[in-house]
XYZ file of C-alpha atoms in Angstrom:
406
model
C 0.000 0.000 0.000
C 2.878 2.360 0.785
C 4.282 1.833 -2.715
C 0.871 2.735 -4.159
C 0.793 5.934 -2.103
C 4.282 6.845 -3.248
C 3.281 6.421 -6.878
C 0.018 8.313 -6.392
C 1.735 11.154 -4.554
C 4.491 11.338 -7.139
C 1.968 11.543 -9.980
C -0.118 14.180 -8.267
C 2.752 16.064 -6.708
C 0.844 15.791 -3.444
C 1.308 14.510 0.079
C 0.019 11.095 1.241
C 0.062 9.409 4.654
C -0.440 5.690 5.375
C -0.983 5.154 9.123
C -1.014 1.928 11.117
C -2.196 1.999 14.745
C -2.012 -0.940 17.128
C -3.371 -0.927 20.688
C -1.228 -2.697 23.289
C -2.361 -4.280 26.552
C -0.913 -1.449 28.663
C -3.282 1.056 27.001
C -0.707 2.697 24.778
C -0.964 2.939 20.990
C 1.874 2.100 18.634
C 1.674 4.337 15.561
C 3.599 4.049 12.293
C 3.227 6.725 9.589
C 4.541 6.082 6.083
C 4.644 9.446 4.376
C 5.062 10.081 0.686
C 5.923 13.575 -0.535
C 7.951 15.138 -3.301
C 8.533 18.434 -1.457
C 9.174 19.522 2.093
C 6.270 18.932 4.482
C 5.962 18.929 8.271
C 3.395 18.119 10.942
C 3.184 18.005 14.722
C 2.532 14.829 16.662
C -0.576 14.837 18.896
C 0.014 16.527 22.254
C -2.916 18.760 23.266
C -6.292 18.725 21.528
C -9.299 20.983 22.338
C -12.334 18.983 23.515
C -14.710 21.766 24.625
C -14.442 25.534 24.964
C -12.852 25.166 28.397
C -11.201 21.736 28.291
C -8.300 20.131 26.397
C -7.190 16.515 26.105
C -3.546 15.636 26.642
C -1.556 12.978 24.794
C 1.987 11.848 25.526
C 4.217 10.811 22.630
C 7.345 8.708 23.275
C 9.823 6.404 21.558
C 9.900 8.491 18.367
C 11.912 6.877 15.553
C 12.327 8.116 11.971
C 13.808 6.702 8.787
C 14.062 7.816 5.193
C 13.931 11.510 4.328
C 12.532 12.497 7.738
C 13.745 14.350 10.817
C 12.197 15.131 14.174
C 12.623 18.075 16.551
C 10.512 17.708 19.675
C 6.979 17.034 18.446
C 7.639 18.489 14.956
C 8.359 15.967 12.205
C 9.759 17.217 8.881
C 9.842 15.250 5.603
C 11.848 16.258 2.560
C 10.857 13.107 0.690
C 9.345 9.679 1.422
C 9.960 8.629 5.025
C 8.633 6.686 7.989
C 8.017 7.754 11.580
C 7.035 5.417 14.430
C 6.068 6.394 17.986
C 3.879 5.388 20.934
C 0.964 7.435 22.297
C -0.414 7.462 25.841
C -3.705 9.117 26.847
C -6.043 7.787 24.147
C -8.169 5.365 26.211
C -11.216 6.726 28.087
C -12.886 5.027 31.052
C -15.832 4.136 28.803
C -13.544 2.074 26.568
C -13.464 4.605 23.731
C -10.066 4.975 22.075
C -9.663 8.327 20.354
C -6.635 9.650 18.516
C -6.225 12.721 16.284
C -4.236 11.747 13.200
C -2.418 13.880 10.618
C -3.103 17.054 12.596
C -0.904 20.081 12.055
C 0.420 19.415 8.551
C 1.661 22.616 6.936
C 0.548 21.353 3.521
C -2.618 19.861 2.113
C -2.830 16.053 1.990
C -4.095 14.299 -1.089
C -4.930 11.032 0.683
C -4.795 9.442 4.155
C -5.294 5.736 4.904
C -5.573 4.297 8.428
C -5.560 0.734 9.778
C -6.384 0.480 13.482
C -6.048 -2.855 15.326
C -7.544 -3.234 18.823
C -9.205 -6.090 20.741
C -12.987 -6.216 20.460
C -13.661 -3.048 18.442
C -17.451 -2.739 18.123
C -18.037 0.663 16.498
C -15.891 3.327 14.914
C -16.282 6.978 13.958
C -13.963 8.931 11.731
C -14.042 12.719 11.439
C -12.116 14.947 9.048
C -11.576 18.674 8.722
C -10.885 21.444 11.201
C -10.589 20.655 14.903
C -14.049 20.011 16.329
C -15.589 19.380 12.919
C -18.161 16.555 12.702
C -17.556 15.969 8.973
C -17.320 12.242 8.273
C -14.276 10.722 6.646
C -14.488 9.447 3.073
C -14.601 5.821 4.247
C -14.582 3.929 7.573
C -15.478 0.338 8.492
C -14.561 -2.487 10.863
C -13.032 -5.397 8.930
C -11.796 -8.839 9.874
C -10.168 -9.396 13.283
C -11.636 -6.084 14.611
C -9.323 -4.021 12.411
C -10.741 -0.592 11.590
C -10.078 0.722 8.077
C -10.526 4.436 7.322
C -9.670 6.666 4.397
C -9.864 10.380 3.684
C -9.433 11.955 0.254
C -8.095 15.440 0.640
C -7.318 17.462 3.770
C -6.413 21.139 3.786
C -3.294 22.329 5.573
C -3.850 22.219 9.339
C -6.895 19.935 9.167
C -6.978 16.635 11.018
C -8.352 13.117 10.715
C -9.838 12.042 14.075
C -10.522 8.353 14.702
C -12.701 7.112 17.593
C -13.040 3.348 18.186
C -15.291 1.834 20.854
C -13.862 -1.118 22.786
C -15.455 -3.004 25.681
C -15.081 -1.019 28.928
C -12.005 -2.295 30.741
C -10.530 -4.007 27.682
C -7.621 -1.537 27.999
C -6.584 0.462 31.070
C -8.004 4.010 30.961
C -5.360 6.710 30.619
C -7.215 9.701 29.127
C -6.180 13.033 30.695
C -8.088 16.312 30.536
C -7.016 19.800 31.636
C -8.467 23.309 31.511
C -8.064 24.869 28.089
C -6.089 27.909 29.287
C -3.425 28.410 31.959
C -5.709 30.921 33.692
C -8.612 28.480 33.806
C -6.265 25.769 35.066
C -5.009 28.092 37.783
C -8.573 28.547 39.020
C -9.480 24.854 38.843
C -10.885 23.465 42.099
C -8.388 21.033 43.611
C -7.337 19.612 46.986
C -5.532 22.787 48.076
C -8.575 24.891 47.163
C -10.877 22.514 49.034
C -8.736 22.778 52.183
C -8.532 26.569 51.887
C -12.273 27.071 51.435
C -13.018 24.523 54.173
C -10.792 26.490 56.556
C -12.426 29.747 55.438
C -15.900 28.328 56.064
C -14.868 27.072 59.508
C -13.389 30.482 60.331
C -16.581 32.287 59.256
C -18.812 29.921 61.257
C -16.687 30.235 64.396
C -16.556 33.991 63.901
C -20.358 34.133 63.632
C -20.667 32.235 66.934
C -18.235 34.596 68.672
C -19.907 37.733 67.286
C -23.332 36.419 68.279
C -22.078 35.873 71.832
C -20.577 39.375 71.939
C -23.852 40.922 70.771
C -25.881 39.044 73.374
C -23.423 40.189 76.024
C -23.754 43.772 74.775
C -27.472 43.931 75.600
C -27.932 45.901 78.796
C -30.777 47.303 80.800
C -31.828 50.970 81.192
C -29.394 53.629 82.263
C -28.672 54.035 85.944
C -28.860 57.818 85.526
C -25.380 58.335 86.966
C -23.977 59.489 83.604
C -25.185 62.298 81.369
C -27.823 60.996 78.903
C -25.859 62.170 75.860
C -22.970 59.825 76.704
C -25.303 56.919 77.390
C -27.072 57.428 74.025
C -23.825 57.781 72.104
C -22.092 54.789 73.680
C -25.167 52.544 73.357
C -26.484 53.578 69.930
C -24.097 56.104 68.390
C -26.731 58.855 68.769
C -25.920 62.504 69.450
C -28.662 63.324 71.966
C -28.530 67.111 72.016
C -32.092 67.480 73.299
C -31.402 65.154 76.203
C -28.234 67.112 77.035
C -30.141 70.409 76.981
C -32.728 69.015 79.384
C -29.915 67.697 81.594
C -28.267 71.153 81.574
C -31.618 72.707 82.521
C -31.946 70.279 85.437
C -28.413 71.170 86.581
C -29.050 74.947 86.380
C -26.830 75.763 83.386
C -29.704 76.663 81.061
C -33.078 78.240 81.759
C -36.047 78.526 79.384
C -38.734 81.100 79.947
C -42.313 80.496 78.844
C -41.661 82.451 75.646
C -38.646 80.167 74.956
C -36.110 82.813 75.857
C -32.828 81.284 77.020
C -30.713 82.465 79.916
C -27.512 80.943 81.244
C -26.697 79.921 84.798
C -23.786 78.415 86.660
C -23.561 74.978 88.199
C -21.292 71.997 88.409
C -18.287 71.660 86.077
C -19.088 70.793 82.435
C -17.301 68.506 79.994
C -16.091 69.916 76.647
C -19.152 68.395 74.955
C -21.540 69.942 77.472
C -19.757 73.297 77.181
C -20.223 73.130 73.387
C -23.942 72.377 73.764
C -24.384 75.239 76.236
C -22.532 77.600 73.902
C -24.757 76.484 70.980
C -27.793 77.753 72.946
C -26.780 81.365 73.684
C -28.917 83.717 75.745
C -31.852 84.936 73.694
C -34.583 83.245 71.646
C -34.460 79.466 71.223
C -34.749 79.881 67.450
C -31.278 81.469 67.424
C -29.621 78.274 68.680
C -27.180 76.746 66.189
C -25.616 73.457 67.380
C -22.974 71.977 65.042
C -23.806 68.228 64.751
C -20.383 67.285 63.351
C -18.413 69.072 66.085
C -20.649 67.714 68.827
C -20.256 64.164 67.531
C -16.474 64.555 67.419
C -16.418 65.758 71.037
C -18.621 62.855 72.161
C -16.484 60.377 70.256
C -13.228 61.668 71.721
C -14.526 61.547 75.276
C -16.147 58.102 74.909
C -12.811 56.601 73.863
C -10.839 58.616 76.430
C -13.036 57.343 79.245
C -12.779 53.782 78.006
C -16.480 53.366 77.205
C -15.772 52.396 73.583
C -13.056 50.192 72.083
C -11.142 50.701 68.823
C -11.457 46.965 68.088
C -14.184 47.327 65.378
C -12.064 49.823 63.403
C -8.973 47.676 63.788
C -10.863 44.598 62.635
C -12.210 46.506 59.628
C -8.762 47.641 58.527
C -7.284 44.228 59.255
C -10.030 42.643 57.132
C -9.378 44.969 54.205
C -5.647 44.316 54.560
C -6.233 40.556 54.559
C -8.516 40.857 51.506
C -5.814 42.855 49.698
C -3.262 40.191 50.601
C -5.686 37.583 49.225
C -5.952 39.454 45.928
C -2.163 39.625 45.628
C -1.897 35.938 46.536
C -4.482 35.084 43.878
C -2.522 36.957 41.210
C 0.794 35.351 42.216
C -0.637 31.827 42.321
C -2.509 32.308 39.016
C 0.713 33.294 37.279
C 2.978 30.705 38.915
C 2.042 27.373 40.502
C -1.771 27.535 40.173
C -4.298 26.891 42.981
C -5.372 30.533 42.715
C -8.614 29.724 44.544
C -6.537 29.565 47.736
C -6.042 33.313 47.371
C -9.780 33.817 46.839
C -10.443 31.930 50.082
C -8.187 34.461 51.838
C -10.180 37.281 50.177
C -13.432 35.796 51.516
C -12.029 35.629 55.055
C -10.718 39.197 54.788
C -14.059 40.586 53.606
C -15.896 38.665 56.333
C -13.623 40.264 58.949
C -14.034 43.708 57.356
C -17.847 43.725 57.268
C -18.581 42.022 60.594
C -20.166 44.356 63.157
C -18.536 43.766 66.521
C -19.974 45.732 69.468
C -17.667 48.619 70.354
C -18.768 48.969 73.993
C -16.306 47.894 76.624
C -17.277 46.535 80.021
C -17.282 50.127 81.334
C -19.428 51.194 78.414
C -21.932 48.407 78.997
C -22.190 49.486 82.622
C -23.725 52.774 81.417
C -26.791 50.845 80.260
C -29.057 52.072 77.463
C -30.858 55.437 77.264
C -34.382 55.839 78.611
C -37.135 56.782 76.202
C -37.537 60.590 76.265
C -40.706 62.129 77.648
C -42.503 64.264 75.081
C -43.074 67.848 76.268
C -43.570 71.189 74.582
C -39.925 72.023 75.240
C -38.638 68.772 73.688
C -40.846 69.402 70.649
C -39.395 72.898 70.271
C -35.863 71.531 70.687
C -36.522 68.906 68.027
C -37.568 71.665 65.615
C -34.404 73.662 66.302
C -32.204 70.588 65.864
C -33.905 69.650 62.593
C -33.251 73.145 61.267
C -29.625 72.905 62.396
C -29.163 69.591 60.585
C -30.603 71.042 57.371
C -28.230 74.002 57.600
C -25.266 71.699 58.122
C -26.254 69.503 55.170
C -26.595 72.565 52.944
C -23.187 73.874 54.050
C -21.342 70.708 52.968
C -23.313 70.179 49.744
C -21.037 70.742 46.677
């Protein structure tokens, strides 16, 4: 048959390939290609073949031997005239018993004719496809002959096209050795593997334990009503983050620092020493009409905040956890990039990102033991004075919002 191909190729000036494939008991295939050509031609031996959009199939070629006008460099075989190449292939046998091998792929010239004889134990069906990778175009001829030998032929293949032979054997007739990998290095880097499973398992355990701890801290943070020993503004701010200006004004009235006449005229008095926050509230309600009061919500909040931390009522732990979480998430992003571009297992870095974000967004109570001892603020009693104060404070907030609006 090889002599016939040589004559046919010589007459047509074309390229012909006569291929013999034999399956061995260890699951490898022994391949012999007898190539006839009158000019230089080259093709690559099967190594990596696309299966789906995100998956490739790997083949291993070994024991490469050439004779005649042929040379080999890695997986590239070059013919300058008639020659023979023989090699073994591993990775063609699937667990289902299907043996699949891409033949003649990667030629840099068109082929005039390809003939294949495939010998394997118990071949029951065969499919032969020709054309571009992934094409379902049937070969010119394919059948199972005597002694389970598959015969296939293809007349004409363009440069770069392949002839793909799939033969079904009984499951287990040959040991399975098919190998599949992600189609791109990036997809392979993000494939879920043992290291990723351990990392995400540890991340899940960390999040669950963290949720238990935070739940316990929140239950511990619940306290009863205020004892009244501390100014209501501090109790409201420490317990709820509220700036209770109205409550502070009423407290200053009770302590003799502020007086309101029936017509809502304000006068100042003297009493016990005041904190910087209380001094600022008193100064925001100068002598004169109540409508002239102009408390600065931002400044008052800053004074409350400073004193709450100075007195040890609030802890910086929530802010530190937030920044630590963002730092850990950033480290996870960097780890993901490094692993994706080096050894793979980039999902380990994403697990670190998940843990970092969980730490950053968790709401841990800021009250310390001293802060919890303050209790929670009592519900205010509605009076005509509190209603008037609420109106003044609402106007002050609108003025402040307008002042910072771009």
